[in-house]
Amino acid sequence: MSAIKIRIARALKAFGLHPRSELEELREQSRRDLAWLKKRNDQLQRRNDQLLAARKRLEKRVAQLQRGDAQPGRTRGEDGGETSAD
């Protein structure tokens, strides 16, 4: 490395800035962090969708029970048939 580049790197470091190689490392870490965050966001979004669907089913079930349309202790199975709710 030339003397000028070394001086520049030292000056940058003195001001809290990073030399190019450290910046590349920081960029790569940022890319990895962003990828992880996107993946985690997708997981949480799917879980949120599942919970919203379950909430909607429960609210529908409560409404049926309050109206007296359904038998207590019974719920609709996913295939449309009735199953017992334990």
PDB file of C-alpha atoms in Angstrom:
ATOM      1  CA  MET A   1       0.000   0.000   0.000  1.00  0.00           C
ATOM      2  CA  SER A   2       1.387   3.378  -0.854  1.00  0.00           C
ATOM      3  CA  ALA A   3       2.280   5.865   1.847  1.00  0.00           C
ATOM      4  CA  ILE A   4      -0.540   8.178   0.738  1.00  0.00           C
ATOM      5  CA  LYS A   5      -3.143   5.426   1.016  1.00  0.00           C
ATOM      6  CA  ILE A   6      -1.858   4.517   4.465  1.00  0.00           C
ATOM      7  CA  ARG A   7      -2.096   8.147   5.583  1.00  0.00           C
ATOM      8  CA  ILE A   8      -5.606   8.450   4.186  1.00  0.00           C
ATOM      9  CA  ALA A   9      -6.677   5.247   5.941  1.00  0.00           C
ATOM     10  CA  ARG A  10      -5.229   6.472   9.243  1.00  0.00           C
ATOM     11  CA  ALA A  11      -6.885   9.866   8.857  1.00  0.00           C
ATOM     12  CA  LEU A  12     -10.231   8.282   8.091  1.00  0.00           C
ATOM     13  CA  LYS A  13      -9.907   5.991  11.089  1.00  0.00           C
ATOM     14  CA  ALA A  14      -9.009   8.952  13.322  1.00  0.00           C
ATOM     15  CA  PHE A  15     -12.333  10.578  12.352  1.00  0.00           C
ATOM     16  CA  GLY A  16     -14.243   7.380  13.014  1.00  0.00           C
ATOM     17  CA  LEU A  17     -14.471   6.471   9.351  1.00  0.00           C
ATOM     18  CA  HIS A  18     -13.448   3.094   8.021  1.00  0.00           C
ATOM     19  CA  PRO A  19     -11.008   2.172   5.281  1.00  0.00           C
ATOM     20  CA  ARG A  20     -12.457   0.631   2.123  1.00  0.00           C
ATOM     21  CA  SER A  21     -11.926  -3.002   3.199  1.00  0.00           C
ATOM     22  CA  GLU A  22     -13.816  -2.423   6.435  1.00  0.00           C
ATOM     23  CA  LEU A  23     -16.593  -0.668   4.522  1.00  0.00           C
ATOM     24  CA  GLU A  24     -16.899  -3.675   2.216  1.00  0.00           C
ATOM     25  CA  GLU A  25     -17.144  -5.908   5.265  1.00  0.00           C
ATOM     26  CA  LEU A  26     -19.819  -3.669   6.767  1.00  0.00           C
ATOM     27  CA  ARG A  27     -21.770  -3.663   3.499  1.00  0.00           C
ATOM     28  CA  GLU A  28     -21.660  -7.453   3.340  1.00  0.00           C
ATOM     29  CA  GLN A  29     -22.844  -7.717   6.946  1.00  0.00           C
ATOM     30  CA  SER A  30     -25.639  -5.268   6.166  1.00  0.00           C
ATOM     31  CA  ARG A  31     -26.698  -7.389   3.181  1.00  0.00           C
ATOM     32  CA  ARG A  32     -26.779 -10.508   5.365  1.00  0.00           C
ATOM     33  CA  ASP A  33     -28.738  -8.676   8.050  1.00  0.00           C
ATOM     34  CA  LEU A  34     -31.231  -7.393   5.495  1.00  0.00           C
ATOM     35  CA  ALA A  35     -31.708 -10.882   4.039  1.00  0.00           C
ATOM     36  CA  TRP A  36     -32.321 -12.272   7.523  1.00  0.00           C
ATOM     37  CA  LEU A  37     -34.779  -9.491   8.331  1.00  0.00           C
ATOM     38  CA  LYS A  38     -36.710 -10.074   5.101  1.00  0.00           C
ATOM     39  CA  LYS A  39     -36.911 -13.798   5.821  1.00  0.00           C
ATOM     40  CA  ARG A  40     -38.041 -13.165   9.396  1.00  0.00           C
ATOM     41  CA  ASN A  41     -40.608 -10.623   8.196  1.00  0.00           C
ATOM     42  CA  ASP A  42     -42.041 -13.198   5.781  1.00  0.00           C
ATOM     43  CA  GLN A  43     -42.269 -15.768   8.593  1.00  0.00           C
ATOM     44  CA  LEU A  44     -44.023 -13.306  10.878  1.00  0.00           C
ATOM     45  CA  GLN A  45     -46.377 -12.214   8.102  1.00  0.00           C
ATOM     46  CA  ARG A  46     -47.392 -15.830   7.443  1.00  0.00           C
ATOM     47  CA  ARG A  47     -47.951 -16.408  11.169  1.00  0.00           C
ATOM     48  CA  ASN A  48     -49.990 -13.217  11.383  1.00  0.00           C
ATOM     49  CA  ASP A  49     -52.152 -14.390   8.473  1.00  0.00           C
ATOM     50  CA  GLN A  50     -52.690 -17.737  10.221  1.00  0.00           C
ATOM     51  CA  LEU A  51     -53.689 -16.024  13.451  1.00  0.00           C
ATOM     52  CA  LEU A  52     -56.077 -13.663  11.674  1.00  0.00           C
ATOM     53  CA  ALA A  53     -57.738 -16.624   9.950  1.00  0.00           C
ATOM     54  CA  ALA A  54     -58.079 -18.459  13.273  1.00  0.00           C
ATOM     55  CA  ARG A  55     -59.547 -15.339  14.874  1.00  0.00           C
ATOM     56  CA  LYS A  56     -62.074 -15.017  12.069  1.00  0.00           C
ATOM     57  CA  ARG A  57     -63.110 -18.661  12.493  1.00  0.00           C
ATOM     58  CA  LEU A  58     -63.495 -18.202  16.244  1.00  0.00           C
ATOM     59  CA  GLU A  59     -65.528 -15.027  15.852  1.00  0.00           C
ATOM     60  CA  LYS A  60     -67.790 -16.834  13.401  1.00  0.00           C
ATOM     61  CA  ARG A  61     -68.162 -19.732  15.853  1.00  0.00           C
ATOM     62  CA  VAL A  62     -69.006 -17.375  18.733  1.00  0.00           C
ATOM     63  CA  ALA A  63     -71.625 -15.656  16.594  1.00  0.00           C
ATOM     64  CA  GLN A  64     -73.182 -19.046  15.771  1.00  0.00           C
ATOM     65  CA  LEU A  65     -73.299 -20.027  19.428  1.00  0.00           C
ATOM     66  CA  GLN A  66     -74.794 -16.693  20.453  1.00  0.00           C
ATOM     67  CA  ARG A  67     -77.526 -17.022  17.834  1.00  0.00           C
ATOM     68  CA  GLY A  68     -78.142 -20.638  18.788  1.00  0.00           C
ATOM     69  CA  ASP A  69     -77.399 -21.856  15.250  1.00  0.00           C
ATOM     70  CA  ALA A  70     -74.801 -24.411  16.328  1.00  0.00           C
ATOM     71  CA  GLN A  71     -74.638 -27.117  18.931  1.00  0.00           C
ATOM     72  CA  PRO A  72     -72.288 -26.349  21.811  1.00  0.00           C
ATOM     73  CA  GLY A  73     -69.203 -28.566  21.831  1.00  0.00           C
ATOM     74  CA  ARG A  74     -69.292 -29.099  18.091  1.00  0.00           C
ATOM     75  CA  THR A  75     -67.275 -27.317  15.434  1.00  0.00           C
ATOM     76  CA  ARG A  76     -66.848 -27.553  11.689  1.00  0.00           C
ATOM     77  CA  GLY A  77     -63.962 -29.689  10.482  1.00  0.00           C
ATOM     78  CA  GLU A  78     -61.741 -28.487   7.660  1.00  0.00           C
ATOM     79  CA  ASP A  79     -63.414 -30.925   5.270  1.00  0.00           C
ATOM     80  CA  GLY A  80     -66.815 -29.447   6.086  1.00  0.00           C
ATOM     81  CA  GLY A  81     -67.876 -32.333   8.312  1.00  0.00           C
ATOM     82  CA  GLU A  82     -68.598 -31.840  11.967  1.00  0.00           C
ATOM     83  CA  THR A  83     -66.084 -32.931  14.567  1.00  0.00           C
ATOM     84  CA  SER A  84     -66.184 -32.728  18.329  1.00  0.00           C
ATOM     85  CA  ALA A  85     -64.257 -29.882  19.933  1.00  0.00           C
ATOM     86  CA  ASP A  86     -62.260 -31.190  22.878  1.00  0.00           C
TER      87      ASP A  86
END
